[in-house]
């Protein structure tokens, strides 16, 4: 049975399958808190008109 | 109030969230059945907290203690990313001309119809100057990037090819093209030299593409782009950009079906940039854009599950990365200051230097000329500093927003031209809210990696964990 919050999400048109699937799982079995962070050398140079694909090219 | 600059002169200083000099932990709804998010915006730290645990988590418990140990590191990392980068790429427009008259182009029509080409010898001279400059700022062993951009760079194909061959050992090259001139000969040349190729297509059917992308004579180019995509199938380094407008929102799901069927490795589904008035005529509503965009993302996930082949939507992947690993961003629009004028800059055919391609039609943002000015001086010019000093921490309402460093309030060109100034919010605030909430839902459900490049966090790629916290 969907929760009230989920019904509200359906009403505003932004519900997604992930929300529904998440709602069906047993909440108490999920971690109480999740927090992660990774780091690396920053070298991003893309912009919204272009994404550089660095993978080795081959054809 | 923050945990970074706190001064432990009192026994409780910094101990409690949202008090005194303690961390600012802002809770916000992500639309998930079980989790809410907490964010410390100043360091881009976040946690997903089960709804029944929110009060306990905000108390002085294990999460707070773990975060306090890392807060200064995270603040330094974010500061370096936002303020200490040096340019390592240039978007080079080798011509002002284009053979298309797209509704939303950020290059003025007069330039595209009858503008100038950059002669081959001038283009080579430009790249020589850039090579010398990058030798002073790019670490040894790393190659700077040159991306030929437009207008349509292949309208000046001779100069382009000459430049790529002259500097093939000095730069990593890319080309963004409308694909109408991308014949077998051009593809062979670029593929042999491992040049990254980006195309543009806005719809699964000609009638959708034709709504925004036609020749000056009104002819469709949809079929030509599809032929180029077929010819590129199997090449590792290509991508397709779809510009999301009110004309194609209902076609984004079939569009990603088309991309996936044609084995596009990476695509972008970009909200139209509203810098020039023409683009604003097809500007989508934020909520409708979010709905169509998320539906398309969900479809890419279904296709991945069905076929085992992933097609990354790079602009969304970048939002995920901004959350999971801020320094691993590939795109530098969704950060403040943006990458324009600091991680990269743009070069016009007359040698004019601009913070980003988006500004090439706006002469007040011309910071200098590559052939007559020192690059270092241009980077510090008032025109560039107007962009590089645009700071989301000073923008209303962004400065109080929990996700401001996952979004960056893009884009300065739109803020300036459409919203009235650099200190104004960007163009698609509501769309960024929904993207970010969706990204957090995926993280909560353990699905984020399905939307990112394979191996994005590999240790051999230099990525390491700096915080790992799960409270069972």
PDB file of N, CA, C and O in Angstrom, chain B residues 143-188:
ATOM      1  N   UNK B 143      48.375  15.586 -21.008  1.00  0.00           N
ATOM      2  CA  UNK B 143      48.205  16.405 -22.209  1.00  0.00           C
ATOM      3  C   UNK B 143      47.004  17.326 -22.047  1.00  0.00           C
ATOM      4  O   UNK B 143      45.932  16.885 -21.629  1.00  0.00           O
ATOM      5  N   UNK B 144      47.159  18.586 -22.415  1.00  0.00           N
ATOM      6  CA  UNK B 144      45.998  19.476 -22.443  1.00  0.00           C
ATOM      7  C   UNK B 144      45.048  19.077 -23.581  1.00  0.00           C
ATOM      8  O   UNK B 144      45.437  18.338 -24.486  1.00  0.00           O
ATOM      9  N   UNK B 145      43.831  19.581 -23.514  1.00  0.00           N
ATOM     10  CA  UNK B 145      42.820  19.214 -24.503  1.00  0.00           C
ATOM     11  C   UNK B 145      42.475  20.394 -25.410  1.00  0.00           C
ATOM     12  O   UNK B 145      42.356  21.521 -24.933  1.00  0.00           O
ATOM     13  N   UNK B 146      42.313  20.086 -26.676  1.00  0.00           N
ATOM     14  CA  UNK B 146      41.791  21.063 -27.636  1.00  0.00           C
ATOM     15  C   UNK B 146      40.503  20.485 -28.204  1.00  0.00           C
ATOM     16  O   UNK B 146      40.507  19.386 -28.769  1.00  0.00           O
ATOM     17  N   UNK B 147      39.420  21.201 -28.043  1.00  0.00           N
ATOM     18  CA  UNK B 147      38.137  20.745 -28.575  1.00  0.00           C
ATOM     19  C   UNK B 147      37.713  21.727 -29.657  1.00  0.00           C
ATOM     20  O   UNK B 147      37.503  22.917 -29.379  1.00  0.00           O
ATOM     21  N   UNK B 148      37.600  21.229 -30.881  1.00  0.00           N
ATOM     22  CA  UNK B 148      37.117  22.076 -31.972  1.00  0.00           C
ATOM     23  C   UNK B 148      35.598  22.135 -31.894  1.00  0.00           C
ATOM     24  O   UNK B 148      34.913  21.114 -31.857  1.00  0.00           O
ATOM     25  N   UNK B 149      35.128  23.342 -31.892  1.00  0.00           N
ATOM     26  CA  UNK B 149      33.746  23.585 -31.525  1.00  0.00           C
ATOM     27  C   UNK B 149      33.175  24.601 -32.494  1.00  0.00           C
ATOM     28  O   UNK B 149      33.854  25.049 -33.400  1.00  0.00           O
ATOM     29  N   UNK B 150      31.943  24.989 -32.289  1.00  0.00           N
ATOM     30  CA  UNK B 150      31.405  25.898 -33.278  1.00  0.00           C
ATOM     31  C   UNK B 150      30.337  26.821 -32.742  1.00  0.00           C
ATOM     32  O   UNK B 150      30.198  26.948 -31.542  1.00  0.00           O
ATOM     33  N   UNK B 151      29.616  27.284 -33.757  1.00  0.00           N
ATOM     34  CA  UNK B 151      29.499  27.063 -35.206  1.00  0.00           C
ATOM     35  C   UNK B 151      29.835  25.624 -35.602  1.00  0.00           C
ATOM     36  O   UNK B 151      29.822  24.747 -34.771  1.00  0.00           O
ATOM     37  N   UNK B 152      30.118  25.389 -36.902  1.00  0.00           N
ATOM     38  CA  UNK B 152      30.396  24.031 -37.357  1.00  0.00           C
ATOM     39  C   UNK B 152      31.877  23.917 -37.756  1.00  0.00           C
ATOM     40  O   UNK B 152      32.274  24.373 -38.840  1.00  0.00           O
ATOM     41  N   UNK B 153      32.683  23.294 -36.920  1.00  0.00           N
ATOM     42  CA  UNK B 153      34.131  23.276 -37.178  1.00  0.00           C
ATOM     43  C   UNK B 153      34.514  22.590 -38.480  1.00  0.00           C
ATOM     44  O   UNK B 153      35.516  22.970 -39.111  1.00  0.00           O
ATOM     45  N   UNK B 154      33.716  21.621 -38.937  1.00  0.00           N
ATOM     46  CA  UNK B 154      34.097  20.913 -40.167  1.00  0.00           C
ATOM     47  C   UNK B 154      33.860  21.755 -41.421  1.00  0.00           C
ATOM     48  O   UNK B 154      34.238  21.346 -42.523  1.00  0.00           O
ATOM     49  N   UNK B 155      33.275  22.943 -41.288  1.00  0.00           N
ATOM     50  CA  UNK B 155      33.217  23.853 -42.433  1.00  0.00           C
ATOM     51  C   UNK B 155      34.606  24.413 -42.733  1.00  0.00           C
ATOM     52  O   UNK B 155      34.838  24.986 -43.792  1.00  0.00           O
ATOM     53  N   UNK B 156      35.517  24.252 -41.804  1.00  0.00           N
ATOM     54  CA  UNK B 156      36.918  24.649 -42.032  1.00  0.00           C
ATOM     55  C   UNK B 156      37.805  23.423 -41.864  1.00  0.00           C
ATOM     56  O   UNK B 156      38.801  23.439 -41.154  1.00  0.00           O
ATOM     57  N   UNK B 157      37.405  22.377 -42.555  1.00  0.00           N
ATOM     58  CA  UNK B 157      38.012  21.059 -42.366  1.00  0.00           C
ATOM     59  C   UNK B 157      39.512  21.039 -42.673  1.00  0.00           C
ATOM     60  O   UNK B 157      40.284  20.387 -41.975  1.00  0.00           O
ATOM     61  N   UNK B 158      39.934  21.749 -43.713  1.00  0.00           N
ATOM     62  CA  UNK B 158      41.350  21.727 -44.090  1.00  0.00           C
ATOM     63  C   UNK B 158      42.235  22.226 -42.959  1.00  0.00           C
ATOM     64  O   UNK B 158      43.254  21.600 -42.611  1.00  0.00           O
ATOM     65  N   UNK B 159      41.847  23.336 -42.378  1.00  0.00           N
ATOM     66  CA  UNK B 159      42.632  23.897 -41.277  1.00  0.00           C
ATOM     67  C   UNK B 159      42.608  22.968 -40.072  1.00  0.00           C
ATOM     68  O   UNK B 159      43.619  22.761 -39.381  1.00  0.00           O
ATOM     69  N   UNK B 160      41.445  22.397 -39.840  1.00  0.00           N
ATOM     70  CA  UNK B 160      41.281  21.488 -38.701  1.00  0.00           C
ATOM     71  C   UNK B 160      42.222  20.287 -38.822  1.00  0.00           C
ATOM     72  O   UNK B 160      42.940  19.930 -37.875  1.00  0.00           O
ATOM     73  N   UNK B 161      42.203  19.675 -39.986  1.00  0.00           N
ATOM     74  CA  UNK B 161      43.032  18.484 -40.189  1.00  0.00           C
ATOM     75  C   UNK B 161      44.517  18.829 -40.080  1.00  0.00           C
ATOM     76  O   UNK B 161      45.304  18.071 -39.497  1.00  0.00           O
ATOM     77  N   UNK B 162      44.889  19.962 -40.655  1.00  0.00           N
ATOM     78  CA  UNK B 162      46.302  20.367 -40.600  1.00  0.00           C
ATOM     79  C   UNK B 162      46.739  20.570 -39.148  1.00  0.00           C
ATOM     80  O   UNK B 162      47.844  20.156 -38.746  1.00  0.00           O
ATOM     81  N   UNK B 163      45.866  21.175 -38.357  1.00  0.00           N
ATOM     82  CA  UNK B 163      46.216  21.442 -36.956  1.00  0.00           C
ATOM     83  C   UNK B 163      46.308  20.146 -36.150  1.00  0.00           C
ATOM     84  O   UNK B 163      47.221  19.984 -35.325  1.00  0.00           O
ATOM     85  N   UNK B 164      45.395  19.240 -36.393  1.00  0.00           N
ATOM     86  CA  UNK B 164      45.426  17.972 -35.650  1.00  0.00           C
ATOM     87  C   UNK B 164      46.710  17.214 -35.975  1.00  0.00           C
ATOM     88  O   UNK B 164      47.382  16.679 -35.075  1.00  0.00           O
ATOM     89  N   UNK B 165      47.070  17.189 -37.255  1.00  0.00           N
ATOM     90  CA  UNK B 165      48.302  16.467 -37.618  1.00  0.00           C
ATOM     91  C   UNK B 165      49.554  17.163 -37.075  1.00  0.00           C
ATOM     92  O   UNK B 165      50.514  16.511 -36.667  1.00  0.00           O
ATOM     93  N   UNK B 166      49.518  18.475 -37.039  1.00  0.00           N
ATOM     94  CA  UNK B 166      50.707  19.207 -36.574  1.00  0.00           C
ATOM     95  C   UNK B 166      50.925  19.038 -35.064  1.00  0.00           C
ATOM     96  O   UNK B 166      52.060  19.111 -34.586  1.00  0.00           O
ATOM     97  N   UNK B 167      49.863  18.809 -34.323  1.00  0.00           N
ATOM     98  CA  UNK B 167      50.001  18.773 -32.855  1.00  0.00           C
ATOM     99  C   UNK B 167      49.487  17.462 -32.247  1.00  0.00           C
ATOM    100  O   UNK B 167      49.098  17.427 -31.090  1.00  0.00           O
ATOM    101  N   UNK B 168      49.532  16.397 -33.033  1.00  0.00           N
ATOM    102  CA  UNK B 168      48.943  15.135 -32.548  1.00  0.00           C
ATOM    103  C   UNK B 168      49.645  14.597 -31.309  1.00  0.00           C
ATOM    104  O   UNK B 168      49.042  13.841 -30.536  1.00  0.00           O
ATOM    105  N   UNK B 169      50.887  14.974 -31.098  1.00  0.00           N
ATOM    106  CA  UNK B 169      51.616  14.493 -29.916  1.00  0.00           C
ATOM    107  C   UNK B 169      51.507  15.440 -28.713  1.00  0.00           C
ATOM    108  O   UNK B 169      52.024  15.137 -27.639  1.00  0.00           O
ATOM    109  N   UNK B 170      50.882  16.576 -28.934  1.00  0.00           N
ATOM    110  CA  UNK B 170      50.889  17.611 -27.893  1.00  0.00           C
ATOM    111  C   UNK B 170      49.556  17.784 -27.166  1.00  0.00           C
ATOM    112  O   UNK B 170      49.529  18.264 -26.034  1.00  0.00           O
ATOM    113  N   UNK B 171      48.470  17.451 -27.861  1.00  0.00           N
ATOM    114  CA  UNK B 171      47.141  17.671 -27.288  1.00  0.00           C
ATOM    115  C   UNK B 171      46.285  16.408 -27.438  1.00  0.00           C
ATOM    116  O   UNK B 171      46.503  15.602 -28.340  1.00  0.00           O
ATOM    117  N   UNK B 172      45.300  16.278 -26.579  1.00  0.00           N
ATOM    118  CA  UNK B 172      44.186  15.349 -26.809  1.00  0.00           C
ATOM    119  C   UNK B 172      43.129  16.165 -27.541  1.00  0.00           C
ATOM    120  O   UNK B 172      42.748  17.243 -27.080  1.00  0.00           O
ATOM    121  N   UNK B 173      42.672  15.647 -28.686  1.00  0.00           N
ATOM    122  CA  UNK B 173      41.738  16.420 -29.504  1.00  0.00           C
ATOM    123  C   UNK B 173      40.308  15.887 -29.436  1.00  0.00           C
ATOM    124  O   UNK B 173      40.090  14.682 -29.288  1.00  0.00           O
ATOM    125  N   UNK B 174      39.361  16.785 -29.570  1.00  0.00           N
ATOM    126  CA  UNK B 174      37.959  16.435 -29.719  1.00  0.00           C
ATOM    127  C   UNK B 174      37.306  17.370 -30.722  1.00  0.00           C
ATOM    128  O   UNK B 174      37.808  18.471 -30.973  1.00  0.00           O
ATOM    129  N   UNK B 175      36.213  16.902 -31.300  1.00  0.00           N
ATOM    130  CA  UNK B 175      35.446  17.725 -32.236  1.00  0.00           C
ATOM    131  C   UNK B 175      33.970  17.594 -31.893  1.00  0.00           C
ATOM    132  O   UNK B 175      33.461  16.480 -31.742  1.00  0.00           O
ATOM    133  N   UNK B 176      33.291  18.715 -31.762  1.00  0.00           N
ATOM    134  CA  UNK B 176      31.833  18.697 -31.625  1.00  0.00           C
ATOM    135  C   UNK B 176      31.241  19.198 -32.935  1.00  0.00           C
ATOM    136  O   UNK B 176      31.548  20.305 -33.375  1.00  0.00           O
ATOM    137  N   UNK B 177      30.421  18.369 -33.581  1.00  0.00           N
ATOM    138  CA  UNK B 177      29.953  18.676 -34.933  1.00  0.00           C
ATOM    139  C   UNK B 177      28.467  18.391 -35.055  1.00  0.00           C
ATOM    140  O   UNK B 177      27.924  17.549 -34.335  1.00  0.00           O
ATOM    141  N   UNK B 178      27.833  19.077 -36.010  1.00  0.00           N
ATOM    142  CA  UNK B 178      26.416  18.770 -36.256  1.00  0.00           C
ATOM    143  C   UNK B 178      26.257  17.515 -37.103  1.00  0.00           C
ATOM    144  O   UNK B 178      25.136  17.094 -37.394  1.00  0.00           O
ATOM    145  N   UNK B 179      27.368  16.927 -37.543  1.00  0.00           N
ATOM    146  CA  UNK B 179      27.443  15.630 -38.239  1.00  0.00           C
ATOM    147  C   UNK B 179      27.045  15.690 -39.704  1.00  0.00           C
ATOM    148  O   UNK B 179      27.131  14.671 -40.393  1.00  0.00           O
ATOM    149  N   UNK B 180      26.647  16.846 -40.192  1.00  0.00           N
ATOM    150  CA  UNK B 180      26.216  16.891 -41.591  1.00  0.00           C
ATOM    151  C   UNK B 180      27.397  16.758 -42.558  1.00  0.00           C
ATOM    152  O   UNK B 180      27.198  16.413 -43.717  1.00  0.00           O
ATOM    153  N   UNK B 181      28.589  17.063 -42.091  1.00  0.00           N
ATOM    154  CA  UNK B 181      29.778  16.970 -42.950  1.00  0.00           C
ATOM    155  C   UNK B 181      30.678  15.808 -42.527  1.00  0.00           C
ATOM    156  O   UNK B 181      31.818  15.708 -42.948  1.00  0.00           O
ATOM    157  N   UNK B 182      30.129  14.963 -41.680  1.00  0.00           N
ATOM    158  CA  UNK B 182      30.922  13.868 -41.105  1.00  0.00           C
ATOM    159  C   UNK B 182      30.822  12.643 -42.033  1.00  0.00           C
ATOM    160  O   UNK B 182      30.176  11.655 -41.714  1.00  0.00           O
ATOM    161  N   UNK B 183      31.525  12.737 -43.169  1.00  0.00           N
ATOM    162  CA  UNK B 183      31.469  11.616 -44.118  1.00  0.00           C
ATOM    163  C   UNK B 183      32.516  10.563 -43.744  1.00  0.00           C
ATOM    164  O   UNK B 183      33.256  10.706 -42.766  1.00  0.00           O
ATOM    165  N   UNK B 184      32.582   9.506 -44.538  1.00  0.00           N
ATOM    166  CA  UNK B 184      33.485   8.395 -44.212  1.00  0.00           C
ATOM    167  C   UNK B 184      34.946   8.841 -44.153  1.00  0.00           C
ATOM    168  O   UNK B 184      35.720   8.370 -43.324  1.00  0.00           O
ATOM    169  N   UNK B 185      35.303   9.757 -45.042  1.00  0.00           N
ATOM    170  CA  UNK B 185      36.697  10.229 -45.078  1.00  0.00           C
ATOM    171  C   UNK B 185      37.047  10.983 -43.793  1.00  0.00           C
ATOM    172  O   UNK B 185      38.119  10.801 -43.203  1.00  0.00           O
ATOM    173  N   UNK B 186      36.128  11.822 -43.358  1.00  0.00           N
ATOM    174  CA  UNK B 186      36.369  12.590 -42.131  1.00  0.00           C
ATOM    175  C   UNK B 186      36.433  11.644 -40.928  1.00  0.00           C
ATOM    176  O   UNK B 186      37.319  11.761 -40.073  1.00  0.00           O
ATOM    177  N   UNK B 187      35.492  10.702 -40.879  1.00  0.00           N
ATOM    178  CA  UNK B 187      35.490   9.760 -39.755  1.00  0.00           C
ATOM    179  C   UNK B 187      36.792   8.967 -39.725  1.00  0.00           C
ATOM    180  O   UNK B 187      37.394   8.767 -38.661  1.00  0.00           O
ATOM    181  N   UNK B 188      37.245   8.530 -40.887  1.00  0.00           N
ATOM    182  CA  UNK B 188      38.498   7.756 -40.938  1.00  0.00           C
ATOM    183  C   UNK B 188      39.669   8.595 -40.428  1.00  0.00           C
ATOM    184  O   UNK B 188      40.506   8.116 -39.643  1.00  0.00           O
TER     185      UNK B 188
END
